[in-house]
Short mmCIF file of C-alpha atoms and ligand atoms in Angstrom, two decimals:
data_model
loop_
_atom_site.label_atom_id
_atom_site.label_comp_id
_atom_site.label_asym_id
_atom_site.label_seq_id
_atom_site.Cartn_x
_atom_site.Cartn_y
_atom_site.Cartn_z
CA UNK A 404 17.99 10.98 -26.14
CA UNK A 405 14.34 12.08 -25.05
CA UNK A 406 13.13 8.29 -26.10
CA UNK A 407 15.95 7.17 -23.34
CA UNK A 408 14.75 9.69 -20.98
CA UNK A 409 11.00 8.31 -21.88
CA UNK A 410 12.37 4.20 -21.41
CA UNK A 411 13.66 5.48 -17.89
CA UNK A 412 10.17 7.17 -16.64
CA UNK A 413 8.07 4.25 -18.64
CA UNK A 414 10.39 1.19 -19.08
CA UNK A 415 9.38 -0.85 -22.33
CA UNK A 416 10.02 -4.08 -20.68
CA UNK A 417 7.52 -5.63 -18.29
CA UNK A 418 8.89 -5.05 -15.03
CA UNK A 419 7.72 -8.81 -13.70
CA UNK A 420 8.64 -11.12 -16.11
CA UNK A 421 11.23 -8.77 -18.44
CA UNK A 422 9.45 -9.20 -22.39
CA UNK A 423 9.41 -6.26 -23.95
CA UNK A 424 6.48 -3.88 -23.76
CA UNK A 425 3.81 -3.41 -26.65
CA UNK A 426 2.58 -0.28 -27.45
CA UNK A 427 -0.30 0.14 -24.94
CA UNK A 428 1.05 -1.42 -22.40
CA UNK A 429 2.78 0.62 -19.43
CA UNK A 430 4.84 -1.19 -16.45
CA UNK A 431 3.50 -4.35 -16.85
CA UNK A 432 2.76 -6.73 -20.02
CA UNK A 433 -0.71 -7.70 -20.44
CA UNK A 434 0.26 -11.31 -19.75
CA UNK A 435 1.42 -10.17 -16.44
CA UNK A 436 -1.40 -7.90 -15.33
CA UNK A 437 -3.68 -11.24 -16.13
CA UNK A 438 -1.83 -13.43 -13.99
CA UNK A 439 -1.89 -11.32 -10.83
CA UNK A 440 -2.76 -13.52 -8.08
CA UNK A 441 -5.66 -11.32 -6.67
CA UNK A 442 -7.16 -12.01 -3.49
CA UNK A 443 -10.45 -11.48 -3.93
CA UNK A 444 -10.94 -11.24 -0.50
CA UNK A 445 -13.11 -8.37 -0.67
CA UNK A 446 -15.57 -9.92 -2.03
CA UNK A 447 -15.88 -13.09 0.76
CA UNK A 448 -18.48 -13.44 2.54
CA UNK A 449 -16.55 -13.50 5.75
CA UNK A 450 -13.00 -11.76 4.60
CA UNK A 451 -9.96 -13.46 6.10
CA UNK A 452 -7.76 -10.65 6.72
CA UNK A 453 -10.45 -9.01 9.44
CA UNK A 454 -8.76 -12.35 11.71
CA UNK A 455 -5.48 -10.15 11.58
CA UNK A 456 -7.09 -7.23 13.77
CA UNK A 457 -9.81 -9.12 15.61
CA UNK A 458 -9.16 -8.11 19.44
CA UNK A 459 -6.17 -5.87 18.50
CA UNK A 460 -7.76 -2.46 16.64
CA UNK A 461 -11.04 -1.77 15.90
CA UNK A 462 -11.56 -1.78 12.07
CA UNK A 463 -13.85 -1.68 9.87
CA UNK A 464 -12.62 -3.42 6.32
CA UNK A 465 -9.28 -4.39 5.19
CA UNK A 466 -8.59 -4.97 1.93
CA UNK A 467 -5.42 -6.71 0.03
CA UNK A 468 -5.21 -6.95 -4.03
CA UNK A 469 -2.39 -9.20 -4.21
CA UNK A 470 -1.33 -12.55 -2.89
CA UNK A 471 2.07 -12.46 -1.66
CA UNK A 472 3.97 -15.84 -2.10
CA UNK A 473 8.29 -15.53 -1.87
CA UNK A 474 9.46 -16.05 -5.63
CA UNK A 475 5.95 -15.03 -7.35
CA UNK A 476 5.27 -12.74 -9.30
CA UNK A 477 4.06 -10.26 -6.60
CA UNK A 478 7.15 -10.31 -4.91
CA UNK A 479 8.57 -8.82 -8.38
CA UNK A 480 6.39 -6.18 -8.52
CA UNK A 481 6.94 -5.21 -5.05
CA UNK A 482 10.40 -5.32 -5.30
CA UNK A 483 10.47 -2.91 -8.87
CA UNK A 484 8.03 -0.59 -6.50
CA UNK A 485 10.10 -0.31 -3.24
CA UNK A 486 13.86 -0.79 -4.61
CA UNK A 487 13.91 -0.86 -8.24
CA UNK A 488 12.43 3.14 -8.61
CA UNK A 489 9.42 2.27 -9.77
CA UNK A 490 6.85 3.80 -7.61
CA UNK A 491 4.77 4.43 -10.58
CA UNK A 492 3.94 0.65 -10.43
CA UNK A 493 2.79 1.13 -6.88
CA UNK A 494 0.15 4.13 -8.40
CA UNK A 495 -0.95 2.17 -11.08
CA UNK A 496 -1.94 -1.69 -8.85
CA UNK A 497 -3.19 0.89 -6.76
CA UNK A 498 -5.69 2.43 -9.23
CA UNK A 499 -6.65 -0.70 -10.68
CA UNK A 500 -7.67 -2.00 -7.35
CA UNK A 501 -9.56 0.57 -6.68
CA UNK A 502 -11.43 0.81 -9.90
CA UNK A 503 -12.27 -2.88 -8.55
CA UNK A 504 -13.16 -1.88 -5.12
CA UNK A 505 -15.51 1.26 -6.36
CA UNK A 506 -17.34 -1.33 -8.62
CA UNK A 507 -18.30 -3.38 -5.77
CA UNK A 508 -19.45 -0.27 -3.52
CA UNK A 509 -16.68 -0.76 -1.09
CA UNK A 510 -15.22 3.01 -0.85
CA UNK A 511 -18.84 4.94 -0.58
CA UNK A 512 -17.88 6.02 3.47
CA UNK A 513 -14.09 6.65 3.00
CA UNK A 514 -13.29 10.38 3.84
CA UNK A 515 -9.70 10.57 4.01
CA UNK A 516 -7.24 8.51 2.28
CA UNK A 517 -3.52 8.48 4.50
CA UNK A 518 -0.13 6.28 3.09
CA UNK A 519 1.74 4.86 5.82
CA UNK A 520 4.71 7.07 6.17
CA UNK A 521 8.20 6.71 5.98
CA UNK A 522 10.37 8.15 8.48
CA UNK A 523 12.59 10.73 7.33
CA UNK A 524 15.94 9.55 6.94
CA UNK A 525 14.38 6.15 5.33
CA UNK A 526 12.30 8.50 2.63
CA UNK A 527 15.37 10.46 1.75
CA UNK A 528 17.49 7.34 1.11
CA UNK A 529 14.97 5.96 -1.07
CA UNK A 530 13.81 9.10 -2.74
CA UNK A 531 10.17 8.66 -2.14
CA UNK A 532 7.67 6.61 -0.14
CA UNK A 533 6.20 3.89 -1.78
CA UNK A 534 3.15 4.22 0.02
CA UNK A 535 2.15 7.52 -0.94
CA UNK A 536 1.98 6.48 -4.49
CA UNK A 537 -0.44 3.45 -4.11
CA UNK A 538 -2.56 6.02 -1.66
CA UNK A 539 -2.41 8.50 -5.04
CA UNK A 540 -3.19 5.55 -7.46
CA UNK A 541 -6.65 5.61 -4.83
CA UNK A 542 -7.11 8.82 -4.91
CA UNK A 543 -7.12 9.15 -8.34
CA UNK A 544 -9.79 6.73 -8.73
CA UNK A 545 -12.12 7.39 -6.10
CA UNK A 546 -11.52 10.61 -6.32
CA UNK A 547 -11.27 10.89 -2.29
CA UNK A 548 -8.81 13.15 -0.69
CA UNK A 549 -5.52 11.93 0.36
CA UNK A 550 -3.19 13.74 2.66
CA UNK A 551 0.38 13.20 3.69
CA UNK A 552 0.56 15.31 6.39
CA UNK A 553 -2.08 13.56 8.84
CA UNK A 554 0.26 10.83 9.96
CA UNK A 555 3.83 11.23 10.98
CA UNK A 556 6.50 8.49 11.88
CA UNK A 557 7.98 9.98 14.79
CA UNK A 558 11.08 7.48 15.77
CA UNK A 559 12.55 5.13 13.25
CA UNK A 560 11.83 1.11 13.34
CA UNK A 561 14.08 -1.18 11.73
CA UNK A 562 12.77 -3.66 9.18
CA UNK A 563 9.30 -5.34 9.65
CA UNK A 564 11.10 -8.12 7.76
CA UNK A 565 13.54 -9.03 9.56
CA UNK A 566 11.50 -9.33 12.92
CA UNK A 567 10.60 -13.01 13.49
CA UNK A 568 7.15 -13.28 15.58
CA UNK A 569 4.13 -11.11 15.67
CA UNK A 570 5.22 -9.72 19.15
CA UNK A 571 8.84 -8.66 18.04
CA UNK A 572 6.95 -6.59 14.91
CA UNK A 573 4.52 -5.09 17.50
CA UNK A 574 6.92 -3.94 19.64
CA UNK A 575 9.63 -2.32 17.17
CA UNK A 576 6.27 -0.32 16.04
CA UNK A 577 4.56 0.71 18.55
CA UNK A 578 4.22 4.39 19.37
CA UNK A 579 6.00 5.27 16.44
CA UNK A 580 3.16 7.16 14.62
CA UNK A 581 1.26 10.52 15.65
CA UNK A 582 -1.03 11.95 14.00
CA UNK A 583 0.15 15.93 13.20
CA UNK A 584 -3.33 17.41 12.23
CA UNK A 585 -6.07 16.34 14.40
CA UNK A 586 -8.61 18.32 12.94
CA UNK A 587 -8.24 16.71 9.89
CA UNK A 588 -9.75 13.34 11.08
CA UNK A 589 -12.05 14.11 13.36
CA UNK A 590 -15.23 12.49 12.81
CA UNK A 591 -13.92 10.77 9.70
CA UNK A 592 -13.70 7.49 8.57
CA UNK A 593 -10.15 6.87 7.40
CA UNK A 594 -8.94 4.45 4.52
CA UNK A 595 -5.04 3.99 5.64
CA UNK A 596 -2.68 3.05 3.05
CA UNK A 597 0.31 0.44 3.09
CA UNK A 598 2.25 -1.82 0.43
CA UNK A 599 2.46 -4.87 2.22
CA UNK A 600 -0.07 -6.63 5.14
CA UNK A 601 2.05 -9.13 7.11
CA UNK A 602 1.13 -9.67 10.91
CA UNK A 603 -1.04 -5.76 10.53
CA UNK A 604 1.56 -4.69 13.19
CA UNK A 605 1.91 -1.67 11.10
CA UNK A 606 -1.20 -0.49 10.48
CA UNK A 607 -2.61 -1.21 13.34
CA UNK A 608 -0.14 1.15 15.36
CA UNK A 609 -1.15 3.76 12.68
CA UNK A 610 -5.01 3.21 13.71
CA UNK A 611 -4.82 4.09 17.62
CA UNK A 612 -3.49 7.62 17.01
CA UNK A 613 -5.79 8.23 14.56
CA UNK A 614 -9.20 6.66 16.58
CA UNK A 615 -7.32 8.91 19.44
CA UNK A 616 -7.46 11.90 17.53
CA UNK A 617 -11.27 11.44 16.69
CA UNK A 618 -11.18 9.64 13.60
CA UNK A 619 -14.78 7.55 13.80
CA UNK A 620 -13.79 4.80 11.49
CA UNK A 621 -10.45 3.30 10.40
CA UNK A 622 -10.26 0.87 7.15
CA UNK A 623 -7.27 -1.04 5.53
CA UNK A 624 -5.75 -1.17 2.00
CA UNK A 625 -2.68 -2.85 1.07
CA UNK A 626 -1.43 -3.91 -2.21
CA UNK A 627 -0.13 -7.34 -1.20
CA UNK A 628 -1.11 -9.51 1.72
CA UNK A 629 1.51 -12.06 2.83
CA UNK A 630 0.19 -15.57 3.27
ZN1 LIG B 329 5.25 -9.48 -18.03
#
């Protein structure tokens, strides 16, 4: 019985492609974890995801691991993260990619690390908020504070996914996010924390409260980037 309670917290099948888990491995098989498509975008020259926010939010690096593709594997893994109860896969991608980030120097400024929140009622049905736990999987790394409690989602948007253009995601997020604490971000530079990057309507409604509040710098992280 406490081995079936064990399976349940730590599954011992790979949670992308189903094979059973080896001894070491945790979440994902190692066959898995070496086909990630990662972006490597961090390390262009020129990084393509800056495009998403030029003339829109003032920002100062965003950063995606994973390259989102519908039916690959990254749309597993986000799927056993969000729906499946697996945030623990969220903190772990989340760790790795910042290991991977610290090793190229790309974290030294970052004061404050802040997850995306849910709203409320959305949190409770799902139990937790995905977010948090790939902002922890930072954390943990860099060893950088995180806080929950700078950013709050103060009215509920429906799904990003089911809004069609880049206009129709703007506008069902806009002015949905305050930040609760000022004091906490003032004169900071902020790394904010989301799953997925799509159009950056998102985020970038999370970064004008926060540059209104004080906060000097604002930087992305997301553990997939659709493309
Ligand atoms: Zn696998």
């Amino acid at each position: 019985m406490i081995k079936d309670f064990f399976n349940l917290i730590f599954p011992r099948c790979c949670l992308a492609c189903g094979q059973a888990l080896i001894r070491q491995e945790r979440l994902l098989c190692t066959y898995c974890h070496a086909r990630l498509p990662i972006t490597n975008y961090h390390l262009a020259a020129d990084n393509p995801l800056m495009l998403r926010f030029y003339g829109k939010v003032k920002v100062n690096e965003v950063f995606s691991y994973l390259k989102f593709i519908k039916g690959g594997i990254t749309q597993k893994v986000l799927h056993s993260i969000k729906y499946d109860n697996y945030p623990e896969l969220g903190q772990l991608l989340g760790r790795w990619f910042a290991c991977e980030l610290i090793r190229m120097g790309k974290l030294n400024d970052v004061d404050l690390i802040v997850p995306v929140p849910l709203h409320k009622s959305r949190r409770r049905k799902r139990g937790y908020n995905q977010s948090e736990y790939v902002a922890k999987g930072f954390a943990t790394a860099c060893k950088i504070p995180c806080s929950n409690r700078v950013l709050a989602r103060i009215a509920k948007s429906t799904s990003q996914a089911k809004k069609k253009d880049r206009l129709e995601r703007w506008q069902n997020v806009h002015n949905i996010f305050a930040v609760k604490q000022p004091e906490l971000v003032s004169g900071k530079h902020i790394l904010v924390i989301d799953d997925v990057l799509t159009t950056g309507a998102t985020l970038e409604a999370c970064a004008h409260p926060l540059l209104e509040a004080g906060c000097t710098t604002v930087s992305f992280a997301t553990l997939a980037v659709a493309i």
